[in-house]
Coordinates of C-alpha atoms in Angstrom, one line a residue:
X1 CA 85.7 107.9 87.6
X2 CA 85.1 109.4 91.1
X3 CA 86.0 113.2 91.4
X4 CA 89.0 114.6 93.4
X5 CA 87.0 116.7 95.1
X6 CA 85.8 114.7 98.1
X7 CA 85.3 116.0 101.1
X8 CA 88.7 115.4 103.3
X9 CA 89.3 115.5 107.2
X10 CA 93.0 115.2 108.1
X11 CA 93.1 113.8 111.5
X12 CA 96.0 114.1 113.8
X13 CA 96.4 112.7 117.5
X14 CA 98.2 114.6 120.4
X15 CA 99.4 113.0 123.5
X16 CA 102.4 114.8 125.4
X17 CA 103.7 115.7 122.5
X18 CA 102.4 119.5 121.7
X19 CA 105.9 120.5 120.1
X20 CA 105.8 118.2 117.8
X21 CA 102.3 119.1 116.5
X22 CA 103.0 122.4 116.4
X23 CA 105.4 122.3 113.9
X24 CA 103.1 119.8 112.5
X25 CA 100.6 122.2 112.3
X26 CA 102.8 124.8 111.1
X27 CA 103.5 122.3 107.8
X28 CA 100.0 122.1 107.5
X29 CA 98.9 125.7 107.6
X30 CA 102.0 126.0 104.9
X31 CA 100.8 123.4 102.8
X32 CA 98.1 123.7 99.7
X33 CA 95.0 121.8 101.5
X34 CA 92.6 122.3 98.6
X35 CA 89.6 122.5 101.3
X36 CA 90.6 120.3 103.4
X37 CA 90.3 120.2 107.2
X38 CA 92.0 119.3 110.1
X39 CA 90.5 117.6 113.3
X40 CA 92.7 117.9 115.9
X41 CA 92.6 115.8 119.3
X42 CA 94.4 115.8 122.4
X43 CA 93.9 112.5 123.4
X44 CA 94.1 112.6 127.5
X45 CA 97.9 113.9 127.4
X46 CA 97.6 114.5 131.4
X47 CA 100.4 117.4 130.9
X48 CA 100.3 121.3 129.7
X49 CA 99.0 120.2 126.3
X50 CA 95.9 120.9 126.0
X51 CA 96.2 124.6 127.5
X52 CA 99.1 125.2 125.3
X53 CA 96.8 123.5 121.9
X54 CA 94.5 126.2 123.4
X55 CA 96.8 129.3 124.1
X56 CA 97.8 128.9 120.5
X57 CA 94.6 128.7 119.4
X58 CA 93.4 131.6 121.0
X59 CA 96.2 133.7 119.7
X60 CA 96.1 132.1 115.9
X61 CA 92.5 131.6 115.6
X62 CA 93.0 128.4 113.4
X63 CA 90.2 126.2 114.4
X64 CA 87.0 127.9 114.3
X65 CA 85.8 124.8 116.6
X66 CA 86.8 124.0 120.4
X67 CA 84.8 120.6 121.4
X68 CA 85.5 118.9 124.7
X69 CA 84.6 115.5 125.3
X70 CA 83.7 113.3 127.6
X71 CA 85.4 110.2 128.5
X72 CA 83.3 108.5 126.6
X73 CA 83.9 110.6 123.5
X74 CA 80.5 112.6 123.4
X75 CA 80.6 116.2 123.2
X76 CA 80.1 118.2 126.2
X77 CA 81.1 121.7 125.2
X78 CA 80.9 122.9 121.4
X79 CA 80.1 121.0 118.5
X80 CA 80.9 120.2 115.1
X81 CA 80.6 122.6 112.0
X82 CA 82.5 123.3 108.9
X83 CA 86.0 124.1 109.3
X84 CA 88.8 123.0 111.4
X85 CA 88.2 121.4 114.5
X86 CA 90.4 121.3 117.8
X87 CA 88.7 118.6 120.5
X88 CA 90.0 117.8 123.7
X89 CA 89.4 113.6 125.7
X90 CA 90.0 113.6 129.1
X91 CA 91.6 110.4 129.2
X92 CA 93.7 108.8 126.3
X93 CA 91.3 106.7 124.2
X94 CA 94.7 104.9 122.3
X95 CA 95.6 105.4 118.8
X96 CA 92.9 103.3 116.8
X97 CA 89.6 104.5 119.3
X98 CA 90.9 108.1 119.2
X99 CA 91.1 108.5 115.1
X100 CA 87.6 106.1 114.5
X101 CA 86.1 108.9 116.9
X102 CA 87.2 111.6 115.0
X103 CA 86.3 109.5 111.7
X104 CA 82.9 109.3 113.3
X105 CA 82.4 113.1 113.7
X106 CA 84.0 114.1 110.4
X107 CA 81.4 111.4 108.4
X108 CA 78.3 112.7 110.1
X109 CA 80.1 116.4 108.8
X110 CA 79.4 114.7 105.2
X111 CA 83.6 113.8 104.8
X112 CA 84.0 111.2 102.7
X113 CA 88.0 110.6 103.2
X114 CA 90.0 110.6 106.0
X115 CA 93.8 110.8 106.1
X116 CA 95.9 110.0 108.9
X117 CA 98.3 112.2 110.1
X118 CA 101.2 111.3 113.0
X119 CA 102.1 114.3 114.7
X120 CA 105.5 113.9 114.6
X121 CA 105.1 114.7 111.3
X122 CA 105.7 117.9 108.6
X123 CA 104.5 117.6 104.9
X124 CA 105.8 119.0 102.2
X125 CA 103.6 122.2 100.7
X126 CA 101.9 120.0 97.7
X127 CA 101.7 116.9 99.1
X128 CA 98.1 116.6 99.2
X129 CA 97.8 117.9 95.8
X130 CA 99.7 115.1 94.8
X131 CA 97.4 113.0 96.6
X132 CA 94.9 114.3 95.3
X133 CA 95.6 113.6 91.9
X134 CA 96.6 109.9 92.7
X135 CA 92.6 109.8 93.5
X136 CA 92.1 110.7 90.1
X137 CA 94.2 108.0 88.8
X138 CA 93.1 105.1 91.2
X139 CA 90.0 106.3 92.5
X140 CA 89.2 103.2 94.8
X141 CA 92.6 102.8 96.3
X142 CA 93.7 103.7 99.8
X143 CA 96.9 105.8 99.2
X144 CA 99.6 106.5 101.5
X145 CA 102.9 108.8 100.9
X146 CA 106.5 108.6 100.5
X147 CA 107.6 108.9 104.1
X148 CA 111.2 110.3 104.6
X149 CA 113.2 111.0 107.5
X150 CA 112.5 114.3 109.2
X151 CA 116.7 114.3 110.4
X152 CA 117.7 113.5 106.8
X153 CA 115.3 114.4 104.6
X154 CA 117.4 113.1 101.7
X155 CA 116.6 109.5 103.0
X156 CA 113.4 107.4 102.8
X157 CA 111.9 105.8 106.2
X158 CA 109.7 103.9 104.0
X159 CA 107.2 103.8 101.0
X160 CA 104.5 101.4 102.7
X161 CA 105.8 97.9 102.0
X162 CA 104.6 94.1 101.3
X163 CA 102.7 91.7 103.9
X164 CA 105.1 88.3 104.0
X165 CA 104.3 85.0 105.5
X166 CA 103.5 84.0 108.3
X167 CA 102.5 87.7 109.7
X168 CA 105.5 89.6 108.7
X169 CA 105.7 92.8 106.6
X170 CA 108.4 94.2 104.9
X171 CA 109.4 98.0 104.2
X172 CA 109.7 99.2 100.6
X173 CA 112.5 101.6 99.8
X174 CA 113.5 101.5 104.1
X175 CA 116.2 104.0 105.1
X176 CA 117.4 104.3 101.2
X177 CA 118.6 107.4 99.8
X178 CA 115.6 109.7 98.0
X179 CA 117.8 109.4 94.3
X180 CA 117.2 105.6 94.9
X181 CA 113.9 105.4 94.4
X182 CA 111.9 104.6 91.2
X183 CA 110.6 107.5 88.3
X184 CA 107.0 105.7 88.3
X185 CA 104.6 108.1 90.4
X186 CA 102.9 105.3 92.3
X187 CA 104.1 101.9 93.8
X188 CA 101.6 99.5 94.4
X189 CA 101.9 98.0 98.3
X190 CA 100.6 95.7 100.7
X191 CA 101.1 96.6 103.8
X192 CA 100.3 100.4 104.4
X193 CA 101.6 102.7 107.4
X194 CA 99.3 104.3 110.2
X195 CA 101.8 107.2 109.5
X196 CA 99.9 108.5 107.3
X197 CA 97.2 107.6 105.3
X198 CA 94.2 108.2 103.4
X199 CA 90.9 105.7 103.2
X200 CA 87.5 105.9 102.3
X201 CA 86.0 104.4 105.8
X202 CA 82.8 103.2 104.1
X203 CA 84.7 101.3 102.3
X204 CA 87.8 99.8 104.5
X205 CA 85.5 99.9 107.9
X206 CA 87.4 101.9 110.8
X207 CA 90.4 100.7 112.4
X208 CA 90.6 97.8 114.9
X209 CA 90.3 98.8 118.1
X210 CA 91.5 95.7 119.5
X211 CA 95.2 96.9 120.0
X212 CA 95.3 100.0 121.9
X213 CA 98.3 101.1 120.4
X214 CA 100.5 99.5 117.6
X215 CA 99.6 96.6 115.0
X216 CA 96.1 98.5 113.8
X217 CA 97.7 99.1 110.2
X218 CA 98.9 95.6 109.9
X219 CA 95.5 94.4 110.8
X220 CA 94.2 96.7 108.7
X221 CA 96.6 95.9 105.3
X222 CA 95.2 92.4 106.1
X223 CA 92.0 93.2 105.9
X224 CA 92.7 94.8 102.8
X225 CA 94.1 91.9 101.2
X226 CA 91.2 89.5 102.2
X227 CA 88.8 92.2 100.6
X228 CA 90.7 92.4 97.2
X229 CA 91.4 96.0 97.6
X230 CA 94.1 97.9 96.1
X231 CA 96.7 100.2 98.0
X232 CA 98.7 102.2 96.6
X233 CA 102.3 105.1 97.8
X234 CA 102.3 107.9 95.7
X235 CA 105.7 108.8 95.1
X236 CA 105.6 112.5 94.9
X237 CA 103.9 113.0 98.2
X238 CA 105.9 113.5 100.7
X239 CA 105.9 113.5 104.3
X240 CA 108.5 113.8 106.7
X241 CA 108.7 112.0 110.4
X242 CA 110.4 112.1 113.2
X243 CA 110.6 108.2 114.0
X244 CA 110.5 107.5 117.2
X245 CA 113.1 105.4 119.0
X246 CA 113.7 101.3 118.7
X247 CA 111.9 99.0 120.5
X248 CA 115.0 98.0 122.2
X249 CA 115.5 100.6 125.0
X250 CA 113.1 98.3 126.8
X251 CA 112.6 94.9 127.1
X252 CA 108.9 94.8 127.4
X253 CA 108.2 97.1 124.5
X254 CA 109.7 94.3 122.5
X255 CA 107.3 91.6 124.4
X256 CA 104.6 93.8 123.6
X257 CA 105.2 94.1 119.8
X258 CA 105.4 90.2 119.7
X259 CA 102.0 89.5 121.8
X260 CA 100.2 92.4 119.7
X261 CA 101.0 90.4 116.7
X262 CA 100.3 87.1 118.1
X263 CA 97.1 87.9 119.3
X264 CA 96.4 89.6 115.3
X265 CA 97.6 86.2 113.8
X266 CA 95.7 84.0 115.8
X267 CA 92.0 85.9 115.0
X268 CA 92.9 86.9 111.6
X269 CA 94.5 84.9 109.7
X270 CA 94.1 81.4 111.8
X271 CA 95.5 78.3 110.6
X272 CA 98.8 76.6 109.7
X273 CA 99.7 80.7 108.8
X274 CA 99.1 81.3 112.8
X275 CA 101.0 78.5 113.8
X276 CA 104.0 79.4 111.6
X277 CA 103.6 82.9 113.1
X278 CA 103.4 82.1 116.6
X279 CA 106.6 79.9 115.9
X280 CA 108.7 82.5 113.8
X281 CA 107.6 85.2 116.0
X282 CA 108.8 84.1 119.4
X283 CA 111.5 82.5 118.3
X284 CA 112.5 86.3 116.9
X285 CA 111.4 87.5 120.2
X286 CA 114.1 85.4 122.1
X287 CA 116.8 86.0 119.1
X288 CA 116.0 89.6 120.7
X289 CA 116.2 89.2 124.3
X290 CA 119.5 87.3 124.0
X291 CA 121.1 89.7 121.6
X292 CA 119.6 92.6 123.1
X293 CA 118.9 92.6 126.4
X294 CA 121.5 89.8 127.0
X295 CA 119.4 87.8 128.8
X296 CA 120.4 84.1 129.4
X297 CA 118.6 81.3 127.0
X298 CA 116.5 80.5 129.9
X299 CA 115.5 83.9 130.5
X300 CA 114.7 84.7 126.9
X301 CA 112.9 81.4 126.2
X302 CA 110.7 81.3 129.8
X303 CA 109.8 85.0 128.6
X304 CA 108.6 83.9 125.3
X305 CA 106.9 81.2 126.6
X306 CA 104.5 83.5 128.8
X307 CA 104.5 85.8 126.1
X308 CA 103.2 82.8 123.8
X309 CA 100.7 81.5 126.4
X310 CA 99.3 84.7 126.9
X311 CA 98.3 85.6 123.1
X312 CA 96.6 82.3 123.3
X313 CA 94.5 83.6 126.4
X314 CA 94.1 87.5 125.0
X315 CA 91.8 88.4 121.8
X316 CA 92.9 92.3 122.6
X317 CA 95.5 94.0 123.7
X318 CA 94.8 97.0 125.8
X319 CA 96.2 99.9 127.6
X320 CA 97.0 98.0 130.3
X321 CA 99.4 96.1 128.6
X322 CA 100.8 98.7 125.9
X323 CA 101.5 101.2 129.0
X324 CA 101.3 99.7 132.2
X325 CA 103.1 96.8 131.3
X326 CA 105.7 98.3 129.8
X327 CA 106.2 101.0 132.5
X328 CA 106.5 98.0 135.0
X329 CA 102.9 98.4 136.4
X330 CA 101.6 95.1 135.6
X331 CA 104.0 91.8 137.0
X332 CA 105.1 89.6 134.6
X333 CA 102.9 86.7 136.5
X334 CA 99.5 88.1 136.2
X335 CA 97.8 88.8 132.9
X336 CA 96.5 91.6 132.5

């Protein structure tokens, strides 16, 4: 059996959102991390993050390492050590690109885990020692938390979940009271949460960079699957979030989540399963315009229909579609 004891980087994005990781860090610096460190990136926020990451820094002396990068994520200015690290992109590199970078640089550091960290996130004080001894227990698993609501901590957002035909997933445990959930410490899943969650990268491989924001951990709980390897929540770790709001205060976030998962269908799974995706998917997608957005039935179904023509043209999904197109920067008639 593989010791507990491997080496751990905690990785945690910032973009625009330094209050929130501040109080995530706060959890952290709370919390029994058993020599674990944190990498810490502000990922292009364009705003007063990164000289408020730095004030704070300077005054609490947390991460003995300041690296900045350049754009194309090679350091310009410090370098890696042993110890916490705070790095700073000058443009937004996207959720996937920005943690595989700071996978990168923790690995040649000799880390042999990673865990993913949101931060709009706070952790309970021992829930990476309870991670830690799910390792001992299933020492080749990826493991994820029990993520609850940071509003109401006394219900469940989700305990990963299960991958369903054609391309869906499902939530274990979603929005259910804490009392409701089993007295087994660990729940074998399928489908695990970007949230948070811990991986062995040399064995899983990074995450897919072909989404710049959204669907990585469904491509990645595929990819899981198709490899025969196991993942598992522990139950008594516990992490709180402060989930973000629905996709339906716009339109085109919705259109977004439905071409991100079109495109994922169509290169990795293929096949009668992409087909019934592409057909269960946009019909959903029009379900949601209508109800939603109100839009007519022609509306909803001639926007499905470029949404559906497009996935067949796109093998990624990049920033100009998960930002510009939804801030209305990108027309509906030209792709991307």
């Amino acid at each position: 059996m593989e010791s507990n004891t491997l080496r751990l980087a905690i990785l945690i994005l910032n973009f625009r959102g330094v209050d929130d990781t501040l109080d995530c860090l706060a959890s952290l610096r709370a919390a029994q991390l058993d020599g674990a460190h944190l990498w810490l990136l502000d990922n292009g926020s364009a705003d007063d993050s990164a000289n408020r990451l730095q004030s704070w820094n300077d005054r609490e002396q947390f991460f003995p390492h300041t690296i900045h990068l350049s754009a194309a994520g090679h350091p310009t200015e410090g370098s890696p050590g042993t110890g916490h690290h705070l790095l700073f992109s000058p443009v937004n590199l996207g959720f996937a690109a920005g943690n595989n970078l700071l996978t990168r640089l923790a690995m040649d550091q000799g880390y042999e885990e990673v865990l993913l960290l949101n931060n709009d996130t706070t952790v309970a004080p021992d829930f990476l020692r309870w991670l830690r001894a799910a390792r001992e227990v299933h020492p080749t698993a990826v493991l994820i938390p029990q993520i609850r609501l940071y509003a109401e901590p006394g219900r469940v957002w989700n305990c990963g979940g299960a991958l369903r035909w054609p391309g869906r997933k499902k939530y274990h445990f979603a929005n259910a009271p804490v009392d409701r959930l089993p007295a087994a410490d660990y729940l074998p899943v399928s489908f695990v949460t970007g949230c948070a969650l811990l991986f062995r990268p040399q064995r899983t491989g990074l995450l897919t960079e072909r989404f710049f924001f959204g669907e990585e951990d469904v491509e990645f709980s595929w990819r899981l699957r198709t490899n025969g390897m196991v993942a598992v929540c522990c139950l008594r770790a516990v992490v709180y979030h402060k989930v973000g709001q629905s996709l339906a205060t716009n339109a085109r976030k919705s259109e977004v989540f439905t071409l991100r998962r079109l495109v994922n269908l169509k290169t990795a799974r293929g096949g009668l399963t992409a087909a019934c995706g592409f057909a269960f998917h946009l019909a959903n997608l029009v379900r949601i315009l209508m109800m939603h957005y109100r839009l007519g039935p022609g509306q909803a179904l001639a926007s499905a229909a470029w949404i559906g023509r497009a996935a067949l043209r796109l093998d990624t999904v990049g920033k100009a579609w998960c930002v510009d197109y939804v801030l209305g920067l990108v027309p509906k008639d030209r792709l991307p």
